Short mmCIF file of C-alpha atoms in Angstrom, two decimals:
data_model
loop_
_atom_site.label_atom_id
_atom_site.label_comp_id
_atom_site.label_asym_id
_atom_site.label_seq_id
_atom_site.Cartn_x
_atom_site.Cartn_y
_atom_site.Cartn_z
CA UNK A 1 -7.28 32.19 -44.83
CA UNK A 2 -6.85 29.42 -47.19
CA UNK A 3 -6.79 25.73 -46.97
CA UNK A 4 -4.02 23.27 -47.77
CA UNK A 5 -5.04 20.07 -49.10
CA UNK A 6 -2.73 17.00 -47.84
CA UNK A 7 -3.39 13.39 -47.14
CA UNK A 8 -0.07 12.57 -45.31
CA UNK A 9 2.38 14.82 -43.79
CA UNK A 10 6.38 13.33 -43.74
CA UNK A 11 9.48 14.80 -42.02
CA UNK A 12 11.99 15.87 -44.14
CA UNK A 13 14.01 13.25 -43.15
CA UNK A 14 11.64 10.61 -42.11
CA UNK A 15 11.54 7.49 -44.34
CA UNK A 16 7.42 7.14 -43.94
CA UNK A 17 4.91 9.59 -43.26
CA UNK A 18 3.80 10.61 -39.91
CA UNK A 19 0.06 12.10 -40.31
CA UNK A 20 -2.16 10.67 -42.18
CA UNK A 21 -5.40 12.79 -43.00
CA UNK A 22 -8.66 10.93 -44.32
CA UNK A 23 -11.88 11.76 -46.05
CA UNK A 24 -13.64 10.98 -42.64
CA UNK A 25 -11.50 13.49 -40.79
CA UNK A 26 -10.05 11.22 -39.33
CA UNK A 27 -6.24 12.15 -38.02
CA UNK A 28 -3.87 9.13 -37.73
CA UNK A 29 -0.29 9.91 -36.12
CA UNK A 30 2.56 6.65 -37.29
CA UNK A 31 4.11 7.15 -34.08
CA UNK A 32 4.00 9.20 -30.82
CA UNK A 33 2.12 12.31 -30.58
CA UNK A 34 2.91 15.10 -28.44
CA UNK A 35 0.94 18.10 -26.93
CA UNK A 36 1.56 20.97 -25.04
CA UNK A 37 -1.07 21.45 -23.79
CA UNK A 38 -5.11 20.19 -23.04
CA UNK A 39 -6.19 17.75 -25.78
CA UNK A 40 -10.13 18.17 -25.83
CA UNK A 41 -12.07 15.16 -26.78
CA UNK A 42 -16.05 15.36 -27.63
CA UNK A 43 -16.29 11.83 -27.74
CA UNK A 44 -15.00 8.68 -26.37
CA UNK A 45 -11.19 8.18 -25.64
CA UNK A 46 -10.67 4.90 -26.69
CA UNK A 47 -7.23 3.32 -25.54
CA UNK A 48 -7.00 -0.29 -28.25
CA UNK A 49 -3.53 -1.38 -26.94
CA UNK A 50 -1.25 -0.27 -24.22
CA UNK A 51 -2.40 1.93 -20.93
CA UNK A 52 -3.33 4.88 -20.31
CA UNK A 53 -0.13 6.17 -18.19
CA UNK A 54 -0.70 9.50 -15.47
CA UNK A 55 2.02 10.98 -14.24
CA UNK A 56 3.07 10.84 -10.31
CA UNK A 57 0.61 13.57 -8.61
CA UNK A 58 -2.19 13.85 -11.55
CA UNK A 59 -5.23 11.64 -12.02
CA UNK A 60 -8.48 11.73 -13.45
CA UNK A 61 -10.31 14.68 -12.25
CA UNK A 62 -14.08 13.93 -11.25
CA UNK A 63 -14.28 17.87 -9.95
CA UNK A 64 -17.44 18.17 -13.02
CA UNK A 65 -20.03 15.35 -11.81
CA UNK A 66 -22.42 16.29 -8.75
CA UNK A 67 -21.13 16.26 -5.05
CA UNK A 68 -22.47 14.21 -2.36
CA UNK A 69 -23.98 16.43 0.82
CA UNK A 70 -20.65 15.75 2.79
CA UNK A 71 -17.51 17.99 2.51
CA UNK A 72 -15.52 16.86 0.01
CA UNK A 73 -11.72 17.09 0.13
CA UNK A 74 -10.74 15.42 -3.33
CA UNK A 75 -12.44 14.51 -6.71
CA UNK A 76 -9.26 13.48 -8.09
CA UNK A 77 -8.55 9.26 -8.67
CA UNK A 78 -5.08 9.88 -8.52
CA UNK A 79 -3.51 6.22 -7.57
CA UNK A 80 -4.31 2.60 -7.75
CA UNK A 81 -1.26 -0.53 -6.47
CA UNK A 82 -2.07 -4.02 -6.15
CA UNK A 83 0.53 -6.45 -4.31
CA UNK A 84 1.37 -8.35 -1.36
CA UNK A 85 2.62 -7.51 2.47
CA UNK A 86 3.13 -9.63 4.99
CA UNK A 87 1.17 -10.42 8.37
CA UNK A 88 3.39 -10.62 11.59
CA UNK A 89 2.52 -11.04 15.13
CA UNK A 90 4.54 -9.09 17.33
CA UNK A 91 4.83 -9.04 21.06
CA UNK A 92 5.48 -5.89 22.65
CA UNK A 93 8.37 -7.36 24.82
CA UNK A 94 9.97 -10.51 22.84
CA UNK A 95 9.55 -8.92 19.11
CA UNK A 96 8.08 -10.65 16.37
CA UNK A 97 6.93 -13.88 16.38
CA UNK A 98 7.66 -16.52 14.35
CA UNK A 99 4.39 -16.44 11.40
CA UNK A 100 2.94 -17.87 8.89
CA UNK A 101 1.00 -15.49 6.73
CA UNK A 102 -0.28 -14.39 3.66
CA UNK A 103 -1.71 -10.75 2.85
CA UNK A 104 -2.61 -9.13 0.15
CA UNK A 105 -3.85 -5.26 -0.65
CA UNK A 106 -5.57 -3.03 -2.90
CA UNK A 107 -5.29 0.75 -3.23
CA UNK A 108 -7.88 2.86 -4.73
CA UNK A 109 -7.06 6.52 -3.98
CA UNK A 110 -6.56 7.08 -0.52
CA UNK A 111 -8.43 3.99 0.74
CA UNK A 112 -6.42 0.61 1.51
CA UNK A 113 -8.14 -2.45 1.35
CA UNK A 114 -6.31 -5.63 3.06
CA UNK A 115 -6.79 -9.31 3.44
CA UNK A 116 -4.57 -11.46 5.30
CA UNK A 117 -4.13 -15.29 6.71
CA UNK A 118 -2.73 -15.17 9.34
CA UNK A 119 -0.66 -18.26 12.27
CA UNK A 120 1.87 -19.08 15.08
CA UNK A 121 4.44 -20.73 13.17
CA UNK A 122 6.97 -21.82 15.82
CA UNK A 123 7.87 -22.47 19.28
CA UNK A 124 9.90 -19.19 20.39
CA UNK A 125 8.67 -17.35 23.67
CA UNK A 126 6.29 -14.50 23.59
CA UNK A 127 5.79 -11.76 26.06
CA UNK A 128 3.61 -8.50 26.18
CA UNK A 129 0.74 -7.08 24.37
CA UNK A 130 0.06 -8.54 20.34
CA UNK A 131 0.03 -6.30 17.34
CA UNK A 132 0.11 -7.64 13.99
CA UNK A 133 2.34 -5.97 11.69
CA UNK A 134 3.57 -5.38 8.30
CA UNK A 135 0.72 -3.62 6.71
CA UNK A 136 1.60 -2.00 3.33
CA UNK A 137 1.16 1.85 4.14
CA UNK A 138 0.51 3.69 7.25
CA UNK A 139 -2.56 4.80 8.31
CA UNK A 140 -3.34 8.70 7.72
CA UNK A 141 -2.59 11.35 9.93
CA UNK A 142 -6.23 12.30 11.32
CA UNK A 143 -6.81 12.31 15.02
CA UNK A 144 -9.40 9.81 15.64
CA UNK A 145 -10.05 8.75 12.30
CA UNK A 146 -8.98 4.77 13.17
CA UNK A 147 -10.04 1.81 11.10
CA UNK A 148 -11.54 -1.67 12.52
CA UNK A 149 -11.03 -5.14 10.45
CA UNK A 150 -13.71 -7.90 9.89
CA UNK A 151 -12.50 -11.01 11.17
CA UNK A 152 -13.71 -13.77 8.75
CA UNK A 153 -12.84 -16.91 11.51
CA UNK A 154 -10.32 -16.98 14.13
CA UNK A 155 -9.03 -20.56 15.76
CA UNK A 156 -6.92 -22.55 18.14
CA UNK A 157 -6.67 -19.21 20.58
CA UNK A 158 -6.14 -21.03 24.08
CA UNK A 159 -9.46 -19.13 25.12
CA UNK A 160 -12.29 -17.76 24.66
CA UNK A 161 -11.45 -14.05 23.37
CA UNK A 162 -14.98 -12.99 21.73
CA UNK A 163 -15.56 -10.58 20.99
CA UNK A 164 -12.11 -10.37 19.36
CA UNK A 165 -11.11 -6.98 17.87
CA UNK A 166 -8.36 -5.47 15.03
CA UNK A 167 -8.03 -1.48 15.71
CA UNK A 168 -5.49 0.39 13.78
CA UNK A 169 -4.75 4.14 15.28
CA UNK A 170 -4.02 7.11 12.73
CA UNK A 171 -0.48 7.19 12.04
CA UNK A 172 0.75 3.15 12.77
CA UNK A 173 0.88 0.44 10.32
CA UNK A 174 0.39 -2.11 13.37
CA UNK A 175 -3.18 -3.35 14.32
CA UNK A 176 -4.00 -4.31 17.70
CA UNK A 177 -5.35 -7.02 18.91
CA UNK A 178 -8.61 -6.54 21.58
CA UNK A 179 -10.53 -8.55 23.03
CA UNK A 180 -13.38 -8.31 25.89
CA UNK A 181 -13.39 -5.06 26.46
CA UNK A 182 -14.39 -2.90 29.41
CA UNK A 183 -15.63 0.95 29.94
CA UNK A 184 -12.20 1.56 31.56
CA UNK A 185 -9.65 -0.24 29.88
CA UNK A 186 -8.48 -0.72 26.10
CA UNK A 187 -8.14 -4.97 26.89
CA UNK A 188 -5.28 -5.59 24.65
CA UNK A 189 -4.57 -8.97 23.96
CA UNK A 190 -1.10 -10.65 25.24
CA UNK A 191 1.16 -13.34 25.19
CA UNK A 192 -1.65 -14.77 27.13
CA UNK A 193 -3.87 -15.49 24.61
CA UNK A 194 -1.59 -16.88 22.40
CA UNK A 195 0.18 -20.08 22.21
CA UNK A 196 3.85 -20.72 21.17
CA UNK A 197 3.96 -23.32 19.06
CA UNK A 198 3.21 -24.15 15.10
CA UNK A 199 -0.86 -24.07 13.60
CA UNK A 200 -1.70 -22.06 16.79
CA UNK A 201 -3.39 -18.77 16.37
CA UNK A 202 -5.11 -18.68 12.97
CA UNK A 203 -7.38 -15.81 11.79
CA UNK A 204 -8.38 -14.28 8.39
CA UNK A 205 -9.62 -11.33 8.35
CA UNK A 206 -9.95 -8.21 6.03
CA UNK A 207 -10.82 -4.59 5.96
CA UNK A 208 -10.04 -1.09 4.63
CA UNK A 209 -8.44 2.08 6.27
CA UNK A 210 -7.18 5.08 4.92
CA UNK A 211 -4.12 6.99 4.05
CA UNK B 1 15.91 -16.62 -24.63
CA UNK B 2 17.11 -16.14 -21.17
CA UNK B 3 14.77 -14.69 -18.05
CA UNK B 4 16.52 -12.57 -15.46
CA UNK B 5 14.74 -11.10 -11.97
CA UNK B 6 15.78 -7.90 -10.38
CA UNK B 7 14.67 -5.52 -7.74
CA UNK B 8 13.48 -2.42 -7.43
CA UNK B 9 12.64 -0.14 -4.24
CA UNK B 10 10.61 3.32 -4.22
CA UNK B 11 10.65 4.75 -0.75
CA UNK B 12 8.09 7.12 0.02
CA UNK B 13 8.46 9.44 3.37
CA UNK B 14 5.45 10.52 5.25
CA UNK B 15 5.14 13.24 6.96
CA UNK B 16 4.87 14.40 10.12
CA UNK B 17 6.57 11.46 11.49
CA UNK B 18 9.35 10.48 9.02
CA UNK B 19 6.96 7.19 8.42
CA UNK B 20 9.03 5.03 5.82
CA UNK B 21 6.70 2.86 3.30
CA UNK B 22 8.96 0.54 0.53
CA UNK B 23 7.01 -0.60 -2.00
CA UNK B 24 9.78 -3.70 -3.48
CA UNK B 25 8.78 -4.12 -7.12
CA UNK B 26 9.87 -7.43 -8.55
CA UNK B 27 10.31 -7.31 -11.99
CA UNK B 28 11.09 -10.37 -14.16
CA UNK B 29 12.57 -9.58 -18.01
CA UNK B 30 12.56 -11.99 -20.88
CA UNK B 31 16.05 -10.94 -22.97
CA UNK B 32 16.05 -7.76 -20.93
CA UNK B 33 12.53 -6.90 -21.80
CA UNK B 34 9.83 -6.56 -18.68
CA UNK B 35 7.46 -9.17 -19.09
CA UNK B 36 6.43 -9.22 -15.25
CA UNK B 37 6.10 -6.99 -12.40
CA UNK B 38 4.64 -7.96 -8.61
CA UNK B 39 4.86 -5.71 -5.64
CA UNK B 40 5.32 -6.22 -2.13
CA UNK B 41 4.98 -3.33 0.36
CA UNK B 42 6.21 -2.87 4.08
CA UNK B 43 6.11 0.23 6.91
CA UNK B 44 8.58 1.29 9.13
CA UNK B 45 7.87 3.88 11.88
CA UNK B 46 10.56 5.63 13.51
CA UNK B 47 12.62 3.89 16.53
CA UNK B 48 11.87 0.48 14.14
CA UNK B 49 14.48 -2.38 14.08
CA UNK B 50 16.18 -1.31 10.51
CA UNK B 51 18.44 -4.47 10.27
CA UNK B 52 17.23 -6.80 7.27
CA UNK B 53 16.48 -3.32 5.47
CA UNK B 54 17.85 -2.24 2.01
CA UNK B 55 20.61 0.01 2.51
CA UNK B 56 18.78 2.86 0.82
CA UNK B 57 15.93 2.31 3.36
CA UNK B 58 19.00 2.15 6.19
CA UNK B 59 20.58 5.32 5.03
CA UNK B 60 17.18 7.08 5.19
CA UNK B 61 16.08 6.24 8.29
CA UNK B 62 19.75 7.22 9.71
CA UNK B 63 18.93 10.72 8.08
CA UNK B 64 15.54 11.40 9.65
CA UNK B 65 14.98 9.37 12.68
CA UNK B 66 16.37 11.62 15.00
CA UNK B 67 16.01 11.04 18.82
CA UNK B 68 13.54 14.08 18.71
CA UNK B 69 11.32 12.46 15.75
CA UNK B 70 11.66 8.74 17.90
CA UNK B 71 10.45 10.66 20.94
CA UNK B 72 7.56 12.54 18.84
CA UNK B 73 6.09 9.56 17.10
CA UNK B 74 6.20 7.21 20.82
CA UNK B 75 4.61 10.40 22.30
CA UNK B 76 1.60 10.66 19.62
CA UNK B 77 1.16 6.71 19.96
CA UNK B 78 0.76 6.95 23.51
CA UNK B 79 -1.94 9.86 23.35
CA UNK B 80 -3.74 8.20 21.10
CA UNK B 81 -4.60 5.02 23.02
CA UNK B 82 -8.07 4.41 23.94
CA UNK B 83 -9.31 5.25 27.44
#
């Protein structure tokens, strides 16, 4: 075995080289680099412009570091989304109301965290039980596994509705809306605790569920 | 220098229930390169109002929603309901 001794390294018909070899070992590539297969790294991996892009499905894989003393079904961060969805009330029997809204979201791996503003913005009838709706991804698939919301202030509800609570069942992207609730009875909140008309039914709240 | 906005919808299915999520990525070029990008996500669950939908969404739902998979996903909703 025998060792060649290069500096640069040029295509045949490139115009400039495309490795660059220093005294410091260092390895310095004038364009994109390509492997086939695992790149080890002993250091850091230091990214100085542009991101670090994963493909759909892969992540970074955590599997290495220590476990908690639950069961765990995942080590790998395989997604993160930032953007907007919007809040609307919607009565079971006359449809969605007319809202004014704003909501936000955050996804880090499986968990989805939300924040929304949330109004009656108009005069049109309502009727039936009150989900709000529009949430940016469904809730998972788990029997039993539902998520509650923190309400951060809640006014101009035509009564007294504490202690008002957001539930949102596996498989729905609609929370409901509970109120008072009783050993026999889930106490959804209706048309009756709303009113019809603009400014009327404000509430922020925020929370996290998962998918 | 001329700025130009355009749309872009990825439509993920979820399973068992034929759940549709859109995730509507607005995506503003300068001279046809991206120099912004916002997104704004929305669910629809099967026997959902599809009007006001992107026709790819439309043509989805058409596909999977069956009366069967409607039925199914009213069905798990109503089992699930608290006591």
């Amino acid at each position: 075995m025998s060792t060649i001794k290069v500096t640069n390294l040029r295509h045949e018909n490139a115009t400039s080289d495309n490795i660059a070899l220093d005294s410091s070992n260092n390895v310095t590539t004038a364009n994109n680099f390509t492997a086939g297969g695992t790149i080890g790294c002993t250091g850091d991996l230091t990214v100085t412009s542009g991101n670090l892009v994963v493909s759909s499905g892969n992540g970074i894989d955590f599997s290495a570091t220590g476990d908690g003393s639950g069961t765990a079904s995942s080590e790998l961060f395989d997604d993160y989304e930032e953007g907007t969805w919007t809040p609307i009330y919607n009565f079971s029997s006359s449809g969605d109301a007319q809202t004014n809204s704003v909501g936000s979201y955050v996804k880090v791996g499986s968990k989805v965290y939300v924040q929304c503003y949330i109004e009656i913005n108009g005069s049109n009838s309502l009727s039936g039980n009150v989900l709000i709706t529009g949430l940016p991804y469904a809730a998972a698939n788990v029997t039993n596994r539902r998520a509650a919301f923190t309400i951060a202030n809640a006014w101009n509800f035509p009564d007294d509705n504490n202690p008002m609570r957001l539930l949102l069942e596996p498989n729905s992207s609609a929370i409901k809306m509970m109120n008072n609730a009783t050993n026999t009875t889930e106490a959804r909140m209706t048309n009756a605790n709303f009113t019809a008309s603009a400014g009327q039914n404000t509430m922020m709240f925020s929370g996290t569920y998962t998918v | 220098m001329a700025f130009t906005e355009r749309q872009e919808h990825k439509i993920e299915i979820i399973p068992p229930y034929s759940i549709l999520q859109c995730r509507e990525a607005n995506i503003v070029e300068k001279d046809g390169v991206e120099v912004g990008r916002t997104y704004h996500r929305h669910v629809k669950v099967p026997g959902d109002d599809m009007s006001g939908e992107c026709a790819e969404m439309q043509a989805v739902a058409t596909a999977l929603w069956t009366d069967e998979v409607v039925a199914a996903y009213q069905a798990m909703l109503a089992a699930q309901e608290l006591p």
